[in-house]
Coordinates of C-alpha atoms and ligand atoms in Angstrom, one line a residue:
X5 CA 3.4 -36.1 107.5
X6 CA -0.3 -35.1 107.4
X7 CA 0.4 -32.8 110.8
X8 CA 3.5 -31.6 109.4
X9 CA 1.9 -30.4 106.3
X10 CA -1.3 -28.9 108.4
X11 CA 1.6 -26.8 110.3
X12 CA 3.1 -25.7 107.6
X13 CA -0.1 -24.3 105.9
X14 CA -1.0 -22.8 109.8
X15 CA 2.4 -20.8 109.7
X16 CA 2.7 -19.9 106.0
X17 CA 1.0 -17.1 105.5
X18 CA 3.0 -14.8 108.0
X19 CA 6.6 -16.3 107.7
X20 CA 5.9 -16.0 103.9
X21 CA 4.7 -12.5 104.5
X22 CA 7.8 -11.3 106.1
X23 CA 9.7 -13.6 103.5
X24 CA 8.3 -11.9 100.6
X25 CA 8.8 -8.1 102.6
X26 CA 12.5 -9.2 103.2
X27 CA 12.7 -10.0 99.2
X28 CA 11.0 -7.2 97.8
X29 CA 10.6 -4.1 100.5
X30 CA 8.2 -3.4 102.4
X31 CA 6.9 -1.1 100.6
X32 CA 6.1 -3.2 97.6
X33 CA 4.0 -5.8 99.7
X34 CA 0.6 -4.9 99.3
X35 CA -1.6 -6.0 102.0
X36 CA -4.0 -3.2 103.1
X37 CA -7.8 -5.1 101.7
X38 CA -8.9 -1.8 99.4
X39 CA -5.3 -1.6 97.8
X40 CA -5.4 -5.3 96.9
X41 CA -8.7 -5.6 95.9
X42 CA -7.9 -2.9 92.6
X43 CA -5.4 -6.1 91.2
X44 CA -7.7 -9.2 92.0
X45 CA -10.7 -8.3 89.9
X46 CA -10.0 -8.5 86.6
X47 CA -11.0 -6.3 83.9
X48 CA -14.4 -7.3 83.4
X49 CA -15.4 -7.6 86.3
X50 CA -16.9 -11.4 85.9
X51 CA -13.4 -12.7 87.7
X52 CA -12.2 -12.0 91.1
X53 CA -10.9 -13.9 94.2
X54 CA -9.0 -13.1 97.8
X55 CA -5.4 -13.0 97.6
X56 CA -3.0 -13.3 100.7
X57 CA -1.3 -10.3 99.4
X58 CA 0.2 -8.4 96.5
X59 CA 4.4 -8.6 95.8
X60 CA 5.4 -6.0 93.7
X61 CA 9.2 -7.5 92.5
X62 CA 12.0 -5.3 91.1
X63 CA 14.0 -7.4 89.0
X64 CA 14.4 -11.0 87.8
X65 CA 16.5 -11.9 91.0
X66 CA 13.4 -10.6 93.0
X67 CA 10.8 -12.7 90.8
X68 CA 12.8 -15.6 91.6
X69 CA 13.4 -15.1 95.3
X70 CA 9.7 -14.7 95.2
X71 CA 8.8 -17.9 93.5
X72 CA 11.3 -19.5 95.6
X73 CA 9.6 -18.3 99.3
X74 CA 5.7 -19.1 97.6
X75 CA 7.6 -22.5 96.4
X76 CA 9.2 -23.5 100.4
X77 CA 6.1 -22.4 101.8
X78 CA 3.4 -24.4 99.2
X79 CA 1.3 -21.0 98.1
X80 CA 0.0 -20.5 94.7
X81 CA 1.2 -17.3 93.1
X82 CA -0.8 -15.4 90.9
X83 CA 1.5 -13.3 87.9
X84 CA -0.5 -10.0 86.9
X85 CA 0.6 -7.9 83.7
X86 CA -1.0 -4.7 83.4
X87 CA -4.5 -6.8 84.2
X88 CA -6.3 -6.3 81.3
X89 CA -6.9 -9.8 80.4
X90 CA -10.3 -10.7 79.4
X91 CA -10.3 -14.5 80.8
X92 CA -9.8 -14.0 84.9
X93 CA -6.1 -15.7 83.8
X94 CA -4.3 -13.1 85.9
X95 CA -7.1 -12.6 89.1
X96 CA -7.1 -15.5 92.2
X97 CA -9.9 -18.1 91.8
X98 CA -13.0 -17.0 93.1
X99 CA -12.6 -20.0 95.8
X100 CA -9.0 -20.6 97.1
X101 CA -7.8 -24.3 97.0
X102 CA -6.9 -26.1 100.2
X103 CA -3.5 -24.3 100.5
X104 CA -5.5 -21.0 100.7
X105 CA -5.8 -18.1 98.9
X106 CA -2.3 -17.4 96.6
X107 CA 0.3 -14.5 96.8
X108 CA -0.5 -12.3 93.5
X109 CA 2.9 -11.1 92.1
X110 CA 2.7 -7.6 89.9
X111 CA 5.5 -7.4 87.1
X112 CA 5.1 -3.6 86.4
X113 CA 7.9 -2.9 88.2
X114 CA 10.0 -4.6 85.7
X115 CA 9.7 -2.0 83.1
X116 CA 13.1 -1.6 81.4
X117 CA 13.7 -0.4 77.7
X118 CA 16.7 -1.4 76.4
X119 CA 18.5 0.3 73.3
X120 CA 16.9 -0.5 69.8
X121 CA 19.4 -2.9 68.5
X122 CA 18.9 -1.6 64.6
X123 CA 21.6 -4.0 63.2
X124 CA 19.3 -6.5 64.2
X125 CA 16.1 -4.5 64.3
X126 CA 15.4 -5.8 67.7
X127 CA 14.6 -4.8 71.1
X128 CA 14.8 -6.2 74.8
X129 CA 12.5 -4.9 77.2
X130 CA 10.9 -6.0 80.8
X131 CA 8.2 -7.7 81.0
X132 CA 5.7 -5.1 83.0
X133 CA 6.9 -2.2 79.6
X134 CA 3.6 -1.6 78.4
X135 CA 2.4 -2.1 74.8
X136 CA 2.4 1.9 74.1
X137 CA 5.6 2.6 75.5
X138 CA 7.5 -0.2 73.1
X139 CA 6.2 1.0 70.4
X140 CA 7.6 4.4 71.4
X141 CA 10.8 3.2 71.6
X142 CA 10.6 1.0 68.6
X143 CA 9.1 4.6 66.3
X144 CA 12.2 6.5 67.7
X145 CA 14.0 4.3 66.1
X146 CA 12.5 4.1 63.0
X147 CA 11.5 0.8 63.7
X148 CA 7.9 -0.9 64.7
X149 CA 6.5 -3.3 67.3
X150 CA 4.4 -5.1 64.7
X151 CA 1.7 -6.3 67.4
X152 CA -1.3 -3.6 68.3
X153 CA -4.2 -3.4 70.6
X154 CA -7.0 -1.1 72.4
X155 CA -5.4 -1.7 75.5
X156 CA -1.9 -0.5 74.3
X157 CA -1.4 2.3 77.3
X158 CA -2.0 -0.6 80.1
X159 CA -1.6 -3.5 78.9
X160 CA 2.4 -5.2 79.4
X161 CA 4.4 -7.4 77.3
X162 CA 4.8 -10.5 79.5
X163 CA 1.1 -10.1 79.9
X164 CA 1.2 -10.2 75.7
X165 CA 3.6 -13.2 75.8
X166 CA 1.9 -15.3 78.2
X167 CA -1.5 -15.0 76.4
X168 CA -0.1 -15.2 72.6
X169 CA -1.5 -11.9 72.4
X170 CA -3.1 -11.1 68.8
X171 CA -4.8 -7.8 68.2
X172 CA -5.5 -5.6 64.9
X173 CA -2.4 -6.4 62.4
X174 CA -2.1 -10.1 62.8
X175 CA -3.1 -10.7 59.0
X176 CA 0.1 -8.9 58.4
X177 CA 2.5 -10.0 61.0
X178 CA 1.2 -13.0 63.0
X179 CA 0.8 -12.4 66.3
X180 CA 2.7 -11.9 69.7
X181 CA 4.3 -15.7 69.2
X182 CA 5.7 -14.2 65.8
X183 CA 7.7 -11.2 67.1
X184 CA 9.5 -13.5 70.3
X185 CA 13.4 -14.1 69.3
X186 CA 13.6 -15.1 73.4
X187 CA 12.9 -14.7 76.4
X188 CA 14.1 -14.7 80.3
X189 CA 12.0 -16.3 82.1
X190 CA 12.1 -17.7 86.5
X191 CA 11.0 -21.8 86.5
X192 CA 9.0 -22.8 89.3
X193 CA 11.8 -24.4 91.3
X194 CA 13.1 -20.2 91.1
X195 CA 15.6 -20.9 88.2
X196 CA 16.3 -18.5 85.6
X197 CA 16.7 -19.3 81.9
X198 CA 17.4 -16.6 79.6
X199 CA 17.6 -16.3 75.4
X200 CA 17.7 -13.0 75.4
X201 CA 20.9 -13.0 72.5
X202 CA 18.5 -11.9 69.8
X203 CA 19.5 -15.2 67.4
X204 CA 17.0 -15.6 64.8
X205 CA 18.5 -19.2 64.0
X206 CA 18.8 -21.6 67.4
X207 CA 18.3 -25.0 66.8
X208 CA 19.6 -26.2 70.0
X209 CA 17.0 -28.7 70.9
X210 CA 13.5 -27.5 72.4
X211 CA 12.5 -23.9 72.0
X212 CA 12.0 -23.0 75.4
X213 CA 10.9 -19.5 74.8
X214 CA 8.3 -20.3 72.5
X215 CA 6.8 -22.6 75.0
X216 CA 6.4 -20.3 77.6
X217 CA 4.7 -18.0 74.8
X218 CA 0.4 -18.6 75.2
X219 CA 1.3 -20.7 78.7
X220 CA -0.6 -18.3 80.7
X221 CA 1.8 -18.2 83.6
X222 CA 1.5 -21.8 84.2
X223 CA 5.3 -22.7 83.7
X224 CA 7.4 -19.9 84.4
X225 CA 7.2 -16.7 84.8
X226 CA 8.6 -13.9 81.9
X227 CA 10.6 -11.4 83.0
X228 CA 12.1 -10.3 80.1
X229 CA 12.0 -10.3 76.0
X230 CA 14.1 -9.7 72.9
X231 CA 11.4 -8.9 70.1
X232 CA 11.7 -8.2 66.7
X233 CA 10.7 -5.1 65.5
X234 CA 9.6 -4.0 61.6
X235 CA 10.3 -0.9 59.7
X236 CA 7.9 1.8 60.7
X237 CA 5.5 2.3 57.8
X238 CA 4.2 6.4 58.3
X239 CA 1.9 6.0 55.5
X240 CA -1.9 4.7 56.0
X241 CA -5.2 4.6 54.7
X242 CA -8.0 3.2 56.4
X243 CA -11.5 2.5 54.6
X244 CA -14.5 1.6 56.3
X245 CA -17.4 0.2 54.3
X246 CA -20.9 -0.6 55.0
X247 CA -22.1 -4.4 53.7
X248 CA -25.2 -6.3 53.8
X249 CA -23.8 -10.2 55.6
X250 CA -20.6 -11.6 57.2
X251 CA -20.0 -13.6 54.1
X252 CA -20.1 -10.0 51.8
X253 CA -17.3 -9.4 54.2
X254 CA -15.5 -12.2 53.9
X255 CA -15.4 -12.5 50.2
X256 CA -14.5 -9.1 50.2
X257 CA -11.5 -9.6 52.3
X258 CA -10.5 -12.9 50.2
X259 CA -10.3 -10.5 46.9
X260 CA -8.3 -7.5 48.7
X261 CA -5.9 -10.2 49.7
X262 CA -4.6 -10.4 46.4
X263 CA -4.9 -7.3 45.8
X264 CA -3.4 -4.9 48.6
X265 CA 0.5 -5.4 48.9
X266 CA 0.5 -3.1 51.9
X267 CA -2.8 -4.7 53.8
X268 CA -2.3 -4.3 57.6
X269 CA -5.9 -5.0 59.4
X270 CA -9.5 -6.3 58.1
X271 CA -12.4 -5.9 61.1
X272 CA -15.4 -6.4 61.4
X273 CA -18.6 -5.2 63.5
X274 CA -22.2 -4.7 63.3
X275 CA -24.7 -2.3 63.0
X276 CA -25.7 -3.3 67.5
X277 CA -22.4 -2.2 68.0
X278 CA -21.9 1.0 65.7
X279 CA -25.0 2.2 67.7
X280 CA -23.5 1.3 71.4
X281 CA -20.5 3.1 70.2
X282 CA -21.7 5.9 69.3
X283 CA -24.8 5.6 72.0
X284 CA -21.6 5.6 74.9
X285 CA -18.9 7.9 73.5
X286 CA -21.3 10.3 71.4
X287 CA -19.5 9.4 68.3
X288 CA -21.6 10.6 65.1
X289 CA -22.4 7.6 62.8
X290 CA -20.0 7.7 59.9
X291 CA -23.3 7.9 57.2
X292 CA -26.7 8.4 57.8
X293 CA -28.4 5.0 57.3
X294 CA -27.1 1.9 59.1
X295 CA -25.2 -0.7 58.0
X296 CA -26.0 -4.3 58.7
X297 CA -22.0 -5.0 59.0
X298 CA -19.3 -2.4 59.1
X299 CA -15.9 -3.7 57.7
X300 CA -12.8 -1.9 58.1
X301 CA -9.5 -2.0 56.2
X302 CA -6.5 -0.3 56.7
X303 CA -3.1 -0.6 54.6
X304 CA 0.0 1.1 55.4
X305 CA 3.5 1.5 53.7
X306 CA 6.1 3.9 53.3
X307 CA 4.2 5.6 50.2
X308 CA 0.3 6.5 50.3
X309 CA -1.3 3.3 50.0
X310 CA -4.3 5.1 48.5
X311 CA -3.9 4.7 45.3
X312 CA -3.8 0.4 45.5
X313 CA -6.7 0.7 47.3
X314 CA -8.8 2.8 45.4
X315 CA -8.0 0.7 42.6
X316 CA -8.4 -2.5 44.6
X317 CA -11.7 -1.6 44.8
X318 CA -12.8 0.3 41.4
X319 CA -13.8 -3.1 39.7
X320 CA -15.8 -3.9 42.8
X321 CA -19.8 -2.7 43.3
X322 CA -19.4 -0.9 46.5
X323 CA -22.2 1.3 47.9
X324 CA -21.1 5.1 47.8
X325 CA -23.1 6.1 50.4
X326 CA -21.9 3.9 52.9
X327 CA -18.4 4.3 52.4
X328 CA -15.9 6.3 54.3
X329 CA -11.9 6.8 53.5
X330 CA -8.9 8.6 55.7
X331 CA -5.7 9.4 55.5
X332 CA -4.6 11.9 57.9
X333 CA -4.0 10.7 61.7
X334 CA -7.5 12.5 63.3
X335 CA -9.6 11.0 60.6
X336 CA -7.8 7.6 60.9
X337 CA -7.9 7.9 64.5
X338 CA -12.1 8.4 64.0
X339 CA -12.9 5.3 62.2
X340 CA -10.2 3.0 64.5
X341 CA -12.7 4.3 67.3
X342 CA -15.8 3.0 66.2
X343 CA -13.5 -0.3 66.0
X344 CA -11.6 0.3 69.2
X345 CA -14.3 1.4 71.5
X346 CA -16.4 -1.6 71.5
X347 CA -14.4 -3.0 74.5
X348 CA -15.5 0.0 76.7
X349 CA -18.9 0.2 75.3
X350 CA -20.0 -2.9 76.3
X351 CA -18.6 -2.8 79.3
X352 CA -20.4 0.1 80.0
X353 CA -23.8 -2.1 79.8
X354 CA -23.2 -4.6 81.8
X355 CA -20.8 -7.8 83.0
X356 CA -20.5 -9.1 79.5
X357 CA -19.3 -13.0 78.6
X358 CA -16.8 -12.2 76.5
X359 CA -16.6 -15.4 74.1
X360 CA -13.2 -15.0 71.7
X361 CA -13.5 -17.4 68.9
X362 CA -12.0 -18.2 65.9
X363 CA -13.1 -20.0 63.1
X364 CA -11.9 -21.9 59.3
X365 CA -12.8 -18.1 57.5
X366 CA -15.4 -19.8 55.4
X367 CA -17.6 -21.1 57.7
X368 CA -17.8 -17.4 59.7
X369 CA -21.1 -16.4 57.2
X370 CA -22.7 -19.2 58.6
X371 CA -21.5 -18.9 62.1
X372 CA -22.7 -15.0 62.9
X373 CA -26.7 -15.6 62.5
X374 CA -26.2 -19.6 63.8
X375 CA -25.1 -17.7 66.9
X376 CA -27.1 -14.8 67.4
X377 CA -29.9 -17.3 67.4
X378 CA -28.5 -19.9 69.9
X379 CA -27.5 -17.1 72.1
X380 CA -31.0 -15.8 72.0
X381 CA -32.2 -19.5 72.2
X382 CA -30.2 -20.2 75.9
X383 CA -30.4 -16.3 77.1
X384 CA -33.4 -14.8 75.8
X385 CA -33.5 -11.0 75.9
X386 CA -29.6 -10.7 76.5
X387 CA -27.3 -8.7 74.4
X388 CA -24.9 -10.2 71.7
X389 CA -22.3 -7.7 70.6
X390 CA -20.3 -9.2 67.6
X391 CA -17.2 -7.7 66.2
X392 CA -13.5 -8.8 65.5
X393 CA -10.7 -9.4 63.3
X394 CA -12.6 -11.0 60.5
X395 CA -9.0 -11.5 58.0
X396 CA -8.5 -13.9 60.9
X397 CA -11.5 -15.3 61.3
X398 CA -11.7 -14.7 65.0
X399 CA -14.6 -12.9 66.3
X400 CA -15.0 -11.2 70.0
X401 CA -19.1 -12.8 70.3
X402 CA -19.5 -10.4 73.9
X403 CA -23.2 -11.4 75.3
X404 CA -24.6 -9.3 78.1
X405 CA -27.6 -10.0 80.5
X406 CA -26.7 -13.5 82.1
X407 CA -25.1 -12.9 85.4
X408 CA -21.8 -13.6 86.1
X409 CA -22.1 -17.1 87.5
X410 CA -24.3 -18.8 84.7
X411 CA -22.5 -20.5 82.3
X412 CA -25.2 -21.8 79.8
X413 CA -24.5 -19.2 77.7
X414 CA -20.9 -19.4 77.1
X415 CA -20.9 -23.5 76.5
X416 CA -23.6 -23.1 74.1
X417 CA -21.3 -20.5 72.0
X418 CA -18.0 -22.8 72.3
X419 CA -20.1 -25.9 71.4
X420 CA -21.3 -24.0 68.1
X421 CA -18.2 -22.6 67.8
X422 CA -16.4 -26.5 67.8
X423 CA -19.2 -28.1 65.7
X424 CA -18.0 -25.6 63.3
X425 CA -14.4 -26.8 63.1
X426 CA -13.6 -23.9 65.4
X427 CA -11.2 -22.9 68.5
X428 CA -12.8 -21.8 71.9
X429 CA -10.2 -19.4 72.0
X430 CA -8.9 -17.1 69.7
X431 CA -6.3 -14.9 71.4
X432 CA -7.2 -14.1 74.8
X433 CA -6.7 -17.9 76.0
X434 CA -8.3 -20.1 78.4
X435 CA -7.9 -18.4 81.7
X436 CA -10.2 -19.6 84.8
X437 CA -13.3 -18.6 81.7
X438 CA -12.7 -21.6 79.8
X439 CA -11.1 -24.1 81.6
X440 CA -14.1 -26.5 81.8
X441 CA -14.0 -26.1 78.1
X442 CA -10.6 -27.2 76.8
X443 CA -11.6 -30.4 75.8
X444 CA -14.1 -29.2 72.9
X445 CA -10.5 -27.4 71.2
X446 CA -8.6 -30.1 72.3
X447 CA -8.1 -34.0 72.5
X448 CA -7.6 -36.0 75.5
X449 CA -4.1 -36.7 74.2
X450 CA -3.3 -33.2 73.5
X451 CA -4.5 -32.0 77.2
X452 CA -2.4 -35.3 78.4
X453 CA 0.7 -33.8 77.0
X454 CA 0.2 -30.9 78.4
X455 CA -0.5 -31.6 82.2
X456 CA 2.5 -33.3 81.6
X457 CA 4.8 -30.8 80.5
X458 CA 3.2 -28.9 83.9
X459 CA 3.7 -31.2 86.0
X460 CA 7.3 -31.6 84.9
X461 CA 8.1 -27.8 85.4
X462 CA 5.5 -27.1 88.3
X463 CA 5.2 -30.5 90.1
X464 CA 3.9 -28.5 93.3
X465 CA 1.5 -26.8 90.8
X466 CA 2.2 -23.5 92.1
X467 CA 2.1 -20.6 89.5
X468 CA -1.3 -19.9 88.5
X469 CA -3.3 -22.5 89.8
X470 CA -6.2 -23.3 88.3
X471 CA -5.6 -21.4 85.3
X472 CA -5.3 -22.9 81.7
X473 CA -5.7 -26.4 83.3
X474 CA -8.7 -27.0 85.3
Ligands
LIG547 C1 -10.6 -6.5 70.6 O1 -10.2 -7.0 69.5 C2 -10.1 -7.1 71.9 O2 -11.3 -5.5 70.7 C3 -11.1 -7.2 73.0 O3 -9.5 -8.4 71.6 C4 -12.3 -8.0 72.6 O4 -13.5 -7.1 74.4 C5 -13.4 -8.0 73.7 O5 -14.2 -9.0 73.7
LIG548 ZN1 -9.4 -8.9 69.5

């Protein structure tokens, strides 16, 4: 048995090779080292690790011949989006387990658009479509796909389901999870299920779809998705104020919560980062004298939201001089930038530890200078960034200076963070980043059930080893 398996592992990797060539072409079975190595380092650049090759599948029938050759020859397979994942989730592991290193499947190729079902106000679309180009589709409709993020023009919507996705207008419409009416999805064993009818009311036992939603590739793989969509609203206005704390912020937010009908995103940064920003993309500061913390509100609707907000505002004391309001798209577009940018900015300085958090909303005034202090305390001299979507209570705590490796840094955050009453992880997930971690967020019981449910859909553990569960 032993010798057999030893065989086995000896002649996988080129029998799976040509398997995988015979599935998908060979021109979409990328082997050549500098081609691979631009989809197994991830985003930040803190994750990377080999991969036997990259498979570049056409269709659901492909994905599934795929998992079924990775499955009869015992390799891990890796599931990539548009890679820009902040948690190594869709890079190999740095150090291949003993079957050696896995087969990394793209899923761009499966970019489809259906029609915009307007009856419905739905849409079904492959899971490599990016963010942008739904929300194209969805506007030429008429319609919206309520979920929004930086990464919009690269980022894909399996990637989005598989990580629970949140970004800037949760407060409004919940997140990815919130916007899946089903999905089509291959099983590890290389079966298909599909909900792709667009029935808002299915109680046929368990919700399948939703538990592949915030998997992270660990039990099937997404190919497809029928979302719901919400009236495009062409109307905005976006404020950004300068405060003095966190907690100004958040009991600011609390009171325009009752008070804006149309409220669609409440963010947060600080005065470290409105200077990076500006400092890296030569942005001018939006008023001469910093701010401590920058808040930023935007409501939309299908009439000027101005007006509420002005009011909303007009029985509050808010400093003049550090205030800025837009309406039309270039000055909206400015202040989303010194939002938006923060990603790249950082980036730009270094390797960061990017720490996505979320916390009960009133302990965050307490939370922002506890951490700035134990981050200094365990890296001193680093870099702590701090911004994020503050109506949610999840903040993006991004620390640069330690190297790659260490990991003092980002268990002393997550053990604030779950002292608090927090989550380890907002909306980006648990990835290879936070694995080690899982248990501050979650009970033995709860981590139980879940290596069970694996283990009953993956019992070879093949799609995306290592990821989620440690
Ligand atoms: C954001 O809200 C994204 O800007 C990215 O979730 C956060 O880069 C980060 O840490
Ligand atoms: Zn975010």
């Amino acid at each position: 048995m032993v010798l057999r398996d030893a065989a086995q592992r000896l002649r996988a990797p080129t029998d799976l090779a040509g398997a995988l060539a015979a599935v998908v072409g060979a021109a979409h079975t990328l082997s050549d080292p500098g081609v691979v190595s631009s989809f197994t380092t991830d985003w930040t650049r803190r994750f990377q690790g080999p991969a036997r090759m990259v498979v570049r599948p056409a269709d659901t029938a492909e994905v599934a011949a795929v998992i079924r050759a990775c499955s009869d020859a015992g390799a891990g397979l890796v599931i990539q989006g548009g890679n820009t994942g902040l948690v190594g989730g869709s890079v190999p592991a740095a150090h291949p387990g003993p079957g050696g290193p896995p087969v990394l499947m793209s899923m761009t190729r499966l970019d489809g658009i259906g029609p915009v079902d307007k009856v419905a106000s739905q849409i079904t679309v492959g899971a490599g479509v990016t963010l942008a180009a739904l929300q194209k589709a969805a506007r030429a409709a008429g319609l919206e796909f309520p979920v929004d993020l930086a990464a919009r023009d690269s980022a894909t919507i399996g990637g989005m389901i598989a990580t629970n996705a949140g970004g800037v207008h949760v407060i409004r419409y919940g997140g990815t999870r919130a916007q899946v009416v089903g999905v089509e999805a291959v099983l590890a064993d290389g079966t298909v299920i599909s909900r792709l009818g667009g029935l808002v009311k299915d109680n046929t036992g368990y919700d399948l779809s939703q538990l592949l939603v915030g998997s992270e590739g660990t039990l099937g793989v997404v190919t497809a998705a029928r979302l719901r969509l919400v009236p495009h609203l062409p109307e905005r206005a976006v404020l950004l104020l300068g405060l003095e704390s966190t907690h100004a912020a958040t009991e600011l937010v609390a009171h325009l919560r009752t008070r804006l009908s149309g409220l669609s995103a409440a963010e947060i940064f600080y005065r470290e980062g409105m200077e990076l920003v500006c400092r890296h993309s030569g942005l001018t500061p939006p008023w001469p004298e910093p701010s401590a913390v920058y808040l930023l509100i935007e409501c939309s609707g299908r009439t000027s939201p101005l007006e509420e907000m002005m009011e909303a505002l007009s029985d509050l004391e808010v400093d003049d001089a550090a205030t800025a309001v837009a309406t039309d798209p270039s000055g909206i577009e400015r202040l989303w930038a010194y939002r938006e940018r923060h990603t790249e900015s950082v980036s730009a300085l270094g390797v960061p530890h990017k720490l996505d958090i979320t916390l009960p909303l009133g302990a965050l005034g307490e939370f922002e200078p506890a951490v700035r202090a134990r981050v200094e305390e365990v890296a001193p001299g680093s870099t702590a960034i701090l911004w994020g979507h503050v109506g949610d209570g999840n903040i993006h705590v991004n620390v640069v200076g330690p190297g790659p490796e260490d990991e003092t840094v980002d268990f002393a955050v997550l053990e604030l963070v779950a002292g608090l009453g927090g989550s380890i992880s907002a909306e980006h997930g648990i990835g290879r980043a936070k694995t080690a971690w899982l248990g501050l967020s979650r009970s033995e019981s709860e981590v139980a059930a879940m290596s069970a449910i694996k283990t009953a859909l993956d019992p070879q553990g093949i799609l995306n080893p290592g990821v989620l569960l440690a």
